[in-house]
PDB file of C-alpha atoms in Angstrom:
ATOM      1  CA  MET A   1      70.942 195.486 118.319  1.00 61.00           C
ATOM      2  CA  THR A   2      67.795 193.478 117.617  1.00 72.00           C
ATOM      3  CA  GLY A   3      66.762 190.302 119.384  1.00 68.00           C
ATOM      4  CA  ARG A   4      67.448 188.277 116.252  1.00 74.00           C
ATOM      5  CA  GLN A   5      71.011 189.602 116.074  1.00 72.00           C
ATOM      6  CA  VAL A   6      71.584 188.783 119.743  1.00 73.00           C
ATOM      7  CA  ARG A   7      70.303 185.235 119.239  1.00 76.00           C
ATOM      8  CA  GLY A   8      72.457 184.890 116.131  1.00 75.00           C
ATOM      9  CA  ARG A   9      75.571 185.951 118.028  1.00 83.00           C
ATOM     10  CA  ARG A  10      74.765 183.558 120.853  1.00 84.00           C
ATOM     11  CA  ARG A  11      74.361 180.686 118.410  1.00 86.00           C
ATOM     12  CA  ALA A  12      77.657 181.590 116.722  1.00 84.00           C
ATOM     13  CA  THR A  13      79.431 181.747 120.095  1.00 88.00           C
ATOM     14  CA  THR A  14      77.947 178.405 121.120  1.00 89.00           C
ATOM     15  CA  GLN A  15      79.016 176.821 117.843  1.00 91.00           C
ATOM     16  CA  ARG A  16      82.570 178.131 118.210  1.00 90.00           C
ATOM     17  CA  ALA A  17      82.696 176.748 121.755  1.00 93.00           C
ATOM     18  CA  ARG A  18      81.557 173.341 120.514  1.00 93.00           C
ATOM     19  CA  VAL A  19      84.210 173.340 117.806  1.00 92.00           C
ATOM     20  CA  ALA A  20      86.890 174.318 120.341  1.00 94.00           C
ATOM     21  CA  VAL A  21      85.838 171.520 122.691  1.00 95.00           C
ATOM     22  CA  ALA A  22      85.842 169.025 119.821  1.00 96.00           C
ATOM     23  CA  VAL A  23      89.322 170.107 118.696  1.00 94.00           C
ATOM     24  CA  VAL A  24      90.711 169.809 122.230  1.00 95.00           C
ATOM     25  CA  GLY A  25      89.085 166.399 122.577  1.00 97.00           C
ATOM     26  CA  TRP A  26      90.660 165.102 119.375  1.00 95.00           C
ATOM     27  CA  LEU A  27      94.057 166.486 120.405  1.00 95.00           C
ATOM     28  CA  VAL A  28      93.779 164.556 123.664  1.00 96.00           C
ATOM     29  CA  VAL A  29      92.882 161.382 121.744  1.00 96.00           C
ATOM     30  CA  TRP A  30      95.854 161.983 119.433  1.00 95.00           C
ATOM     31  CA  GLN A  31      98.224 162.425 122.386  1.00 95.00           C
ATOM     32  CA  LEU A  32      96.917 159.278 124.089  1.00 96.00           C
ATOM     33  CA  ALA A  33      97.308 157.281 120.862  1.00 95.00           C
ATOM     34  CA  ALA A  34     100.900 158.490 120.471  1.00 94.00           C
ATOM     35  CA  ALA A  35     101.645 157.561 124.073  1.00 94.00           C
ATOM     36  CA  ALA A  36     100.122 154.112 123.563  1.00 94.00           C
ATOM     37  CA  VAL A  37     102.137 153.464 120.386  1.00 92.00           C
ATOM     38  CA  ASP A  38     105.300 154.906 121.981  1.00 91.00           C
ATOM     39  CA  GLN A  39     107.264 154.870 118.709  1.00 91.00           C
ATOM     40  CA  HIS A  40     108.074 158.225 117.143  1.00 87.00           C
ATOM     41  CA  VAL A  41     108.636 156.629 113.750  1.00 90.00           C
ATOM     42  CA  LEU A  42     104.991 155.519 113.668  1.00 92.00           C
ATOM     43  CA  LEU A  43     103.209 158.360 115.468  1.00 94.00           C
ATOM     44  CA  VAL A  44     104.158 161.466 117.414  1.00 96.00           C
ATOM     45  CA  GLY A  45     101.878 163.525 119.611  1.00 96.00           C
ATOM     46  CA  PRO A  46     100.578 167.047 119.002  1.00 96.00           C
ATOM     47  CA  TRP A  47     103.150 168.505 121.395  1.00 95.00           C
ATOM     48  CA  ASP A  48     106.035 167.097 119.325  1.00 96.00           C
ATOM     49  CA  VAL A  49     104.426 168.483 116.164  1.00 97.00           C
ATOM     50  CA  ALA A  50     104.019 171.905 117.785  1.00 97.00           C
ATOM     51  CA  VAL A  51     107.670 171.897 118.864  1.00 97.00           C
ATOM     52  CA  ARG A  52     108.767 170.981 115.345  1.00 97.00           C
ATOM     53  CA  LEU A  53     106.633 173.796 113.923  1.00 98.00           C
ATOM     54  CA  THR A  54     108.322 176.310 116.222  1.00 98.00           C
ATOM     55  CA  GLU A  55     111.640 175.119 114.777  1.00 98.00           C
ATOM     56  CA  LEU A  56     110.492 175.294 111.153  1.00 97.00           C
ATOM     57  CA  VAL A  57     108.578 178.585 111.094  1.00 97.00           C
ATOM     58  CA  PRO A  58     111.542 180.925 111.796  1.00 97.00           C
ATOM     59  CA  THR A  59     113.597 179.492 108.908  1.00 97.00           C
ATOM     60  CA  SER A  60     113.792 181.086 105.469  1.00 97.00           C
ATOM     61  CA  ALA A  61     113.431 177.663 103.822  1.00 96.00           C
ATOM     62  CA  PHE A  62     110.018 177.256 105.455  1.00 98.00           C
ATOM     63  CA  TRP A  63     108.670 180.544 104.100  1.00 98.00           C
ATOM     64  CA  ALA A  64     110.204 179.945 100.683  1.00 98.00           C
ATOM     65  CA  ALA A  65     108.448 176.570 100.430  1.00 98.00           C
ATOM     66  CA  VAL A  66     105.143 177.978 101.695  1.00 98.00           C
ATOM     67  CA  THR A  67     105.295 180.920  99.284  1.00 98.00           C
ATOM     68  CA  ARG A  68     106.116 178.841  96.227  1.00 98.00           C
ATOM     69  CA  THR A  69     103.451 176.231  96.896  1.00 98.00           C
ATOM     70  CA  LEU A  70     100.824 178.815  97.857  1.00 98.00           C
ATOM     71  CA  VAL A  71     101.409 180.875  94.709  1.00 98.00           C
ATOM     72  CA  SER A  72     101.245 177.813  92.439  1.00 97.00           C
ATOM     73  CA  ILE A  73      98.088 176.310  93.925  1.00 98.00           C
ATOM     74  CA  ALA A  74      96.321 179.659  94.338  1.00 97.00           C
ATOM     75  CA  ALA A  75      97.070 180.563  90.720  1.00 98.00           C
ATOM     76  CA  GLY A  76      95.708 177.222  89.535  1.00 98.00           C
ATOM     77  CA  PHE A  77      92.564 177.647  91.613  1.00 98.00           C
ATOM     78  CA  VAL A  78      91.919 181.222  90.445  1.00 97.00           C
ATOM     79  CA  LEU A  79      92.357 180.089  86.850  1.00 98.00           C
ATOM     80  CA  ALA A  80      89.877 177.266  87.495  1.00 98.00           C
ATOM     81  CA  VAL A  81      87.334 179.776  88.846  1.00 97.00           C
ATOM     82  CA  VAL A  82      87.656 182.041  85.810  1.00 97.00           C
ATOM     83  CA  VAL A  83      87.516 179.229  83.255  1.00 98.00           C
ATOM     84  CA  GLY A  84      84.820 177.320  85.152  1.00 97.00           C
ATOM     85  CA  VAL A  85      82.505 180.333  85.346  1.00 96.00           C
ATOM     86  CA  ALA A  86      83.090 181.185  81.679  1.00 97.00           C
ATOM     87  CA  LEU A  87      82.408 177.616  80.539  1.00 97.00           C
ATOM     88  CA  ALA A  88      79.296 177.387  82.721  1.00 97.00           C
ATOM     89  CA  ALA A  89      77.927 180.627  81.262  1.00 95.00           C
ATOM     90  CA  ALA A  90      78.622 179.395  77.733  1.00 96.00           C
ATOM     91  CA  CYS A  91      76.999 176.015  78.405  1.00 96.00           C
ATOM     92  CA  ALA A  92      73.916 177.669  79.908  1.00 95.00           C
ATOM     93  CA  ALA A  93      73.567 179.944  76.885  1.00 93.00           C
ATOM     94  CA  SER A  94      74.202 177.361  74.168  1.00 95.00           C
ATOM     95  CA  ARG A  95      73.275 173.694  73.886  1.00 95.00           C
ATOM     96  CA  TRP A  96      76.074 173.245  71.375  1.00 97.00           C
ATOM     97  CA  ALA A  97      78.591 174.595  73.863  1.00 96.00           C
ATOM     98  CA  ASP A  98      77.202 172.268  76.525  1.00 96.00           C
ATOM     99  CA  ALA A  99      77.480 169.292  74.166  1.00 96.00           C
ATOM    100  CA  VAL A 100      81.109 170.152  73.398  1.00 97.00           C
ATOM    101  CA  VAL A 101      82.231 170.951  76.960  1.00 97.00           C
ATOM    102  CA  ALA A 102      80.385 168.211  78.882  1.00 96.00           C
ATOM    103  CA  PRO A 103      82.514 165.246  77.670  1.00 96.00           C
ATOM    104  CA  VAL A 104      85.723 167.133  78.465  1.00 96.00           C
ATOM    105  CA  VAL A 105      84.561 168.010  81.983  1.00 96.00           C
ATOM    106  CA  VAL A 106      83.418 164.432  82.646  1.00 96.00           C
ATOM    107  CA  THR A 107      86.766 163.094  81.423  1.00 96.00           C
ATOM    108  CA  VAL A 108      88.753 165.486  83.608  1.00 96.00           C
ATOM    109  CA  ARG A 109      86.591 164.630  86.622  1.00 94.00           C
ATOM    110  CA  ALA A 110      87.037 160.870  86.147  1.00 94.00           C
ATOM    111  CA  THR A 111      90.765 160.837  85.324  1.00 95.00           C
ATOM    112  CA  PRO A 112      92.996 159.905  88.289  1.00 94.00           C
ATOM    113  CA  VAL A 113      95.160 162.758  89.507  1.00 94.00           C
ATOM    114  CA  VAL A 114      98.293 160.634  89.122  1.00 94.00           C
ATOM    115  CA  SER A 115      97.611 160.368  85.377  1.00 95.00           C
ATOM    116  CA  PHE A 116      97.561 164.152  85.082  1.00 94.00           C
ATOM    117  CA  ILE A 117     100.756 164.389  87.123  1.00 95.00           C
ATOM    118  CA  ILE A 118     102.600 161.996  84.810  1.00 95.00           C
ATOM    119  CA  LEU A 119     101.306 163.722  81.673  1.00 94.00           C
ATOM    120  CA  VAL A 120     102.244 167.188  82.927  1.00 92.00           C
ATOM    121  CA  LEU A 121     105.737 165.956  83.803  1.00 92.00           C
ATOM    122  CA  VAL A 122     106.047 164.604  80.247  1.00 92.00           C
ATOM    123  CA  TRP A 123     104.764 167.820  78.656  1.00 90.00           C
ATOM    124  CA  THR A 124     106.514 170.414  80.822  1.00 86.00           C
ATOM    125  CA  ASP A 125     108.858 170.829  83.789  1.00 86.00           C
ATOM    126  CA  ALA A 126     107.939 170.208  87.417  1.00 92.00           C
ATOM    127  CA  SER A 127     107.801 173.910  88.323  1.00 91.00           C
ATOM    128  CA  ARG A 128     104.330 174.245  86.728  1.00 93.00           C
ATOM    129  CA  LEU A 129     103.053 170.914  88.006  1.00 95.00           C
ATOM    130  CA  ALA A 130     101.085 172.061  91.067  1.00 97.00           C
ATOM    131  CA  LEU A 131      99.448 174.928  89.158  1.00 97.00           C
ATOM    132  CA  VAL A 132      98.228 172.718  86.305  1.00 97.00           C
ATOM    133  CA  VAL A 133      97.037 169.876  88.537  1.00 97.00           C
ATOM    134  CA  ALA A 134      95.232 172.234  90.952  1.00 97.00           C
ATOM    135  CA  PHE A 135      93.506 173.851  87.966  1.00 98.00           C
ATOM    136  CA  LEU A 136      92.391 170.519  86.499  1.00 97.00           C
ATOM    137  CA  MET A 137      91.066 169.169  89.803  1.00 96.00           C
ATOM    138  CA  ALA A 138      89.069 172.278  90.737  1.00 97.00           C
ATOM    139  CA  LEU A 139      87.684 173.040  87.269  1.00 98.00           C
ATOM    140  CA  PRO A 140      84.995 170.307  87.002  1.00 97.00           C
ATOM    141  CA  VAL A 141      83.533 171.126  90.429  1.00 97.00           C
ATOM    142  CA  LEU A 142      83.372 174.855  89.734  1.00 97.00           C
ATOM    143  CA  HIS A 143      81.903 174.339  86.271  1.00 98.00           C
ATOM    144  CA  ALA A 144      79.215 171.980  87.594  1.00 96.00           C
ATOM    145  CA  THR A 145      78.133 174.085  90.574  1.00 97.00           C
ATOM    146  CA  VAL A 146      78.027 177.374  88.657  1.00 97.00           C
ATOM    147  CA  LEU A 147      76.111 175.750  85.791  1.00 97.00           C
ATOM    148  CA  GLU A 148      73.656 174.339  88.322  1.00 96.00           C
ATOM    149  CA  GLY A 149      73.243 177.803  89.828  1.00 95.00           C
ATOM    150  CA  ILE A 150      72.598 179.427  86.457  1.00 94.00           C
ATOM    151  CA  ARG A 151      69.964 176.836  85.607  1.00 93.00           C
ATOM    152  CA  ALA A 152      68.338 177.203  89.038  1.00 92.00           C
ATOM    153  CA  ARG A 153      67.675 180.940  88.669  1.00 89.00           C
ATOM    154  CA  ASP A 154      64.155 182.145  89.435  1.00 86.00           C
ATOM    155  CA  VAL A 155      62.354 182.315  86.085  1.00 81.00           C
ATOM    156  CA  ARG A 156      59.907 184.903  87.441  1.00 85.00           C
ATOM    157  CA  LEU A 157      62.707 187.329  88.253  1.00 84.00           C
ATOM    158  CA  LEU A 158      64.217 186.872  84.811  1.00 79.00           C
ATOM    159  CA  GLU A 159      60.826 187.445  83.182  1.00 81.00           C
ATOM    160  CA  MET A 160      60.238 190.559  85.272  1.00 84.00           C
ATOM    161  CA  ALA A 161      63.624 191.916  84.198  1.00 81.00           C
ATOM    162  CA  ARG A 162      62.657 191.351  80.565  1.00 79.00           C
ATOM    163  CA  VAL A 163      59.233 192.959  80.992  1.00 76.00           C
ATOM    164  CA  PHE A 164      60.736 196.097  82.515  1.00 78.00           C
ATOM    165  CA  ALA A 165      63.555 196.129  79.940  1.00 77.00           C
ATOM    166  CA  VAL A 166      66.273 196.071  82.593  1.00 80.00           C
ATOM    167  CA  PRO A 167      69.635 196.712  80.904  1.00 82.00           C
ATOM    168  CA  TRP A 168      71.806 193.608  80.586  1.00 74.00           C
ATOM    169  CA  PRO A 169      74.615 194.786  82.922  1.00 79.00           C
ATOM    170  CA  ARG A 170      72.069 195.743  85.575  1.00 78.00           C
ATOM    171  CA  ARG A 171      70.248 192.413  85.215  1.00 78.00           C
ATOM    172  CA  VAL A 172      73.478 190.479  85.664  1.00 77.00           C
ATOM    173  CA  THR A 173      74.490 192.337  88.840  1.00 80.00           C
ATOM    174  CA  ALA A 174      71.002 192.622  90.384  1.00 83.00           C
ATOM    175  CA  VAL A 175      69.330 189.366  89.307  1.00 84.00           C
ATOM    176  CA  ASP A 176      71.848 186.791  88.108  1.00 87.00           C
ATOM    177  CA  VAL A 177      74.822 187.256  90.444  1.00 88.00           C
ATOM    178  CA  PRO A 178      72.858 187.125  93.752  1.00 90.00           C
ATOM    179  CA  GLN A 179      71.240 183.843  92.687  1.00 93.00           C
ATOM    180  CA  VAL A 180      74.364 182.169  91.304  1.00 94.00           C
ATOM    181  CA  LEU A 181      76.814 183.398  93.950  1.00 94.00           C
ATOM    182  CA  PRO A 182      75.857 180.826  96.644  1.00 94.00           C
ATOM    183  CA  PHE A 183      76.506 178.028  94.155  1.00 96.00           C
ATOM    184  CA  LEU A 184      79.885 179.529  93.267  1.00 96.00           C
ATOM    185  CA  VAL A 185      80.768 179.713  96.964  1.00 95.00           C
ATOM    186  CA  ALA A 186      79.809 176.050  97.417  1.00 95.00           C
ATOM    187  CA  GLY A 187      81.976 175.110  94.452  1.00 96.00           C
ATOM    188  CA  CYS A 188      84.878 177.168  95.771  1.00 96.00           C
ATOM    189  CA  ARG A 189      84.703 175.513  99.186  1.00 95.00           C
ATOM    190  CA  THR A 190      85.042 172.089  97.608  1.00 95.00           C
ATOM    191  CA  GLY A 191      87.417 173.224  94.874  1.00 97.00           C
ATOM    192  CA  VAL A 192      89.903 174.770  97.303  1.00 97.00           C
ATOM    193  CA  GLY A 193      90.276 171.493  99.170  1.00 95.00           C
ATOM    194  CA  LEU A 194      90.681 169.506  95.955  1.00 96.00           C
ATOM    195  CA  ALA A 195      93.229 171.988  94.609  1.00 97.00           C
ATOM    196  CA  TRP A 196      95.366 171.754  97.742  1.00 98.00           C
ATOM    197  CA  LYS A 197      95.201 167.954  98.018  1.00 96.00           C
ATOM    198  CA  ALA A 198      95.983 167.422  94.350  1.00 97.00           C
ATOM    199  CA  GLY A 199      98.616 170.168  94.245  1.00 97.00           C
ATOM    200  CA  ILE A 200     100.532 168.779  97.222  1.00 98.00           C
ATOM    201  CA  ALA A 201     100.292 165.234  95.833  1.00 96.00           C
ATOM    202  CA  ALA A 202     101.703 166.524  92.551  1.00 96.00           C
ATOM    203  CA  GLU A 203     104.617 168.170  94.350  1.00 97.00           C
ATOM    204  CA  VAL A 204     105.410 165.009  96.314  1.00 96.00           C
ATOM    205  CA  ILE A 205     105.591 163.032  93.062  1.00 95.00           C
ATOM    206  CA  GLY A 206     107.189 165.649  90.813  1.00 95.00           C
ATOM    207  CA  LEU A 207     109.504 167.100  93.486  1.00 94.00           C
ATOM    208  CA  PRO A 208     109.753 170.709  92.253  1.00 95.00           C
ATOM    209  CA  ALA A 209     112.552 172.362  94.217  1.00 94.00           C
ATOM    210  CA  GLY A 210     111.738 174.479  97.251  1.00 95.00           C
ATOM    211  CA  THR A 211     108.125 173.388  97.766  1.00 97.00           C
ATOM    212  CA  ILE A 212     106.060 171.861 100.554  1.00 98.00           C
ATOM    213  CA  GLY A 213     105.792 168.645  98.539  1.00 97.00           C
ATOM    214  CA  GLU A 214     109.578 168.344  98.441  1.00 97.00           C
ATOM    215  CA  GLN A 215     109.739 168.885 102.218  1.00 98.00           C
ATOM    216  CA  LEU A 216     107.141 166.152 102.769  1.00 98.00           C
ATOM    217  CA  TYR A 217     109.064 163.759 100.528  1.00 97.00           C
ATOM    218  CA  GLN A 218     112.316 164.393 102.379  1.00 96.00           C
ATOM    219  CA  ALA A 219     110.577 163.903 105.729  1.00 96.00           C
ATOM    220  CA  ARG A 220     109.228 160.597 104.513  1.00 94.00           C
ATOM    221  CA  MET A 221     112.667 159.480 103.274  1.00 95.00           C
ATOM    222  CA  PHE A 222     114.225 160.190 106.686  1.00 94.00           C
ATOM    223  CA  LEU A 223     111.233 158.720 108.585  1.00 93.00           C
ATOM    224  CA  ALA A 224     110.740 162.108 110.274  1.00 96.00           C
ATOM    225  CA  THR A 225     107.111 161.658 111.281  1.00 96.00           C
ATOM    226  CA  ALA A 226     107.051 164.914 113.236  1.00 96.00           C
ATOM    227  CA  ASP A 227     108.071 166.777 110.074  1.00 98.00           C
ATOM    228  CA  VAL A 228     105.413 165.012 108.002  1.00 97.00           C
ATOM    229  CA  LEU A 229     102.684 165.964 110.465  1.00 97.00           C
ATOM    230  CA  ALA A 230     104.030 169.500 110.917  1.00 98.00           C
ATOM    231  CA  TRP A 231     103.946 170.165 107.176  1.00 98.00           C
ATOM    232  CA  THR A 232     100.503 168.558 107.015  1.00 98.00           C
ATOM    233  CA  VAL A 233      99.266 171.030 109.628  1.00 97.00           C
ATOM    234  CA  VAL A 234     100.730 173.850 107.533  1.00 98.00           C
ATOM    235  CA  VAL A 235      98.851 172.623 104.449  1.00 98.00           C
ATOM    236  CA  VAL A 236      95.563 172.366 106.365  1.00 97.00           C
ATOM    237  CA  VAL A 237      95.983 175.903 107.711  1.00 97.00           C
ATOM    238  CA  LEU A 238      96.844 177.285 104.279  1.00 98.00           C
ATOM    239  CA  ALA A 239      93.837 175.559 102.704  1.00 97.00           C
ATOM    240  CA  ALA A 240      91.514 176.928 105.407  1.00 96.00           C
ATOM    241  CA  LEU A 241      92.916 180.447 105.027  1.00 97.00           C
ATOM    242  CA  THR A 242      92.590 180.245 101.249  1.00 96.00           C
ATOM    243  CA  GLU A 243      88.943 179.244 101.582  1.00 95.00           C
ATOM    244  CA  ARG A 244      88.223 182.126 103.957  1.00 95.00           C
ATOM    245  CA  VAL A 245      89.912 184.633 101.648  1.00 95.00           C
ATOM    246  CA  VAL A 246      87.976 183.357  98.630  1.00 94.00           C
ATOM    247  CA  VAL A 247      84.620 183.480 100.428  1.00 91.00           C
ATOM    248  CA  ALA A 248      85.359 186.963 101.795  1.00 92.00           C
ATOM    249  CA  ALA A 249      86.302 188.150  98.301  1.00 91.00           C
ATOM    250  CA  LEU A 250      83.060 186.760  96.884  1.00 88.00           C
ATOM    251  CA  ASP A 251      81.112 188.450  99.691  1.00 83.00           C
ATOM    252  CA  ARG A 252      82.687 191.762  98.782  1.00 84.00           C
ATOM    253  CA  ALA A 253      82.248 191.237  95.042  1.00 77.00           C
ATOM    254  CA  GLY A 254      78.606 190.340  95.561  1.00 69.00           C
ATOM    255  CA  GLY A 255      77.979 193.529  97.524  1.00 60.00           C
ATOM    256  CA  ARG A 256      76.759 191.669 100.572  1.00 51.00           C
ATOM    257  CA  GLY A 257      78.166 194.266 102.952  1.00 41.00           C
ATOM    258  CA  GLY A 258      79.940 191.713 105.079  1.00 39.00           C
ATOM    259  CA  GLU A 259      76.986 189.333 105.324  1.00 44.00           C
ATOM    260  CA  PRO A 260      78.256 185.813 104.713  1.00 43.00           C
ATOM    261  CA  VAL A 261      77.031 184.123 101.564  1.00 48.00           C
ATOM    262  CA  ARG A 262      74.714 181.272 102.417  1.00 48.00           C
ATOM    263  CA  ARG A 263      75.875 177.939 101.171  1.00 45.00           C
ATOM    264  CA  ARG A 264      73.449 176.277  98.783  1.00 49.00           C
ATOM    265  CA  PRO A 265      73.279 172.478  98.816  1.00 46.00           C
ATOM    266  CA  SER A 266      74.594 170.923  95.646  1.00 45.00           C
ATOM    267  CA  GLY A 267      74.682 167.339  94.524  1.00 46.00           C
ATOM    268  CA  LEU A 268      77.409 168.146  92.010  1.00 44.00           C
ATOM    269  CA  GLU A 269      80.073 169.569  94.301  1.00 45.00           C
ATOM    270  CA  ALA A 270      81.187 166.315  95.911  1.00 42.00           C
ATOM    271  CA  GLY A 271      84.491 165.058  94.654  1.00 45.00           C
ATOM    272  CA  GLY A 272      87.776 163.492  95.620  1.00 48.00           C
ATOM    273  CA  VAL A 273      91.295 162.929  94.516  1.00 47.00           C
ATOM    274  CA  ALA A 274      91.921 159.532  93.038  1.00 46.00           C
TER     275      ALA A 274
END
């Protein structure tokens, strides 16, 4: 093991320790705030949430809701990745395609998520709601970041590939993908969060049966704050796991041999759910 690897592992260990300390600190603040409020309807502490989670996790209803919501939002996000990459490639290759696609992407980005939820409920049943809304919220971010990555490719590498007559498939895998992949990862990191926030919001409004959104709505109706926070923790964990799986899959697809893809800064990836 080289000195650089040792230093890298030490830095990673130190960073994990800092994160752990920060998490514990915020949990303490949360518990103190709950004790100060002393009203379970308004705020419960992390211990109460943990106890409620231990009651929910063993039930079949919990896993049914998690599975249905996870499948819907993951499918919408994967579809957004495929369509976003395809549209970005088309826009980079053709100015006409860019002129046609750009207004649509801008409109989707600016439209409030609640408008999409209402329209989808008018057009189809609630069972497809989370999938469609997750797709629409993640698509503009993925399109923008991938298009930025394609346009930021090193012109010298592209020219060298042309000079040496590198076959198109080889050029894509050896020249294009390594340069665009960090931008795709950055878009996926943001897109996953948007997909989960918008998808859960859609479920809370549309109330498809047997979903996390339905469970959150019922908890709110019965003023079960512990349930609301417990399901919120579940959503945060699922979103984090989804992000890790996506990044790991992109690492493997990019042939990085387990080396994490470096995140490239992007001014186009910021977004929110209106």
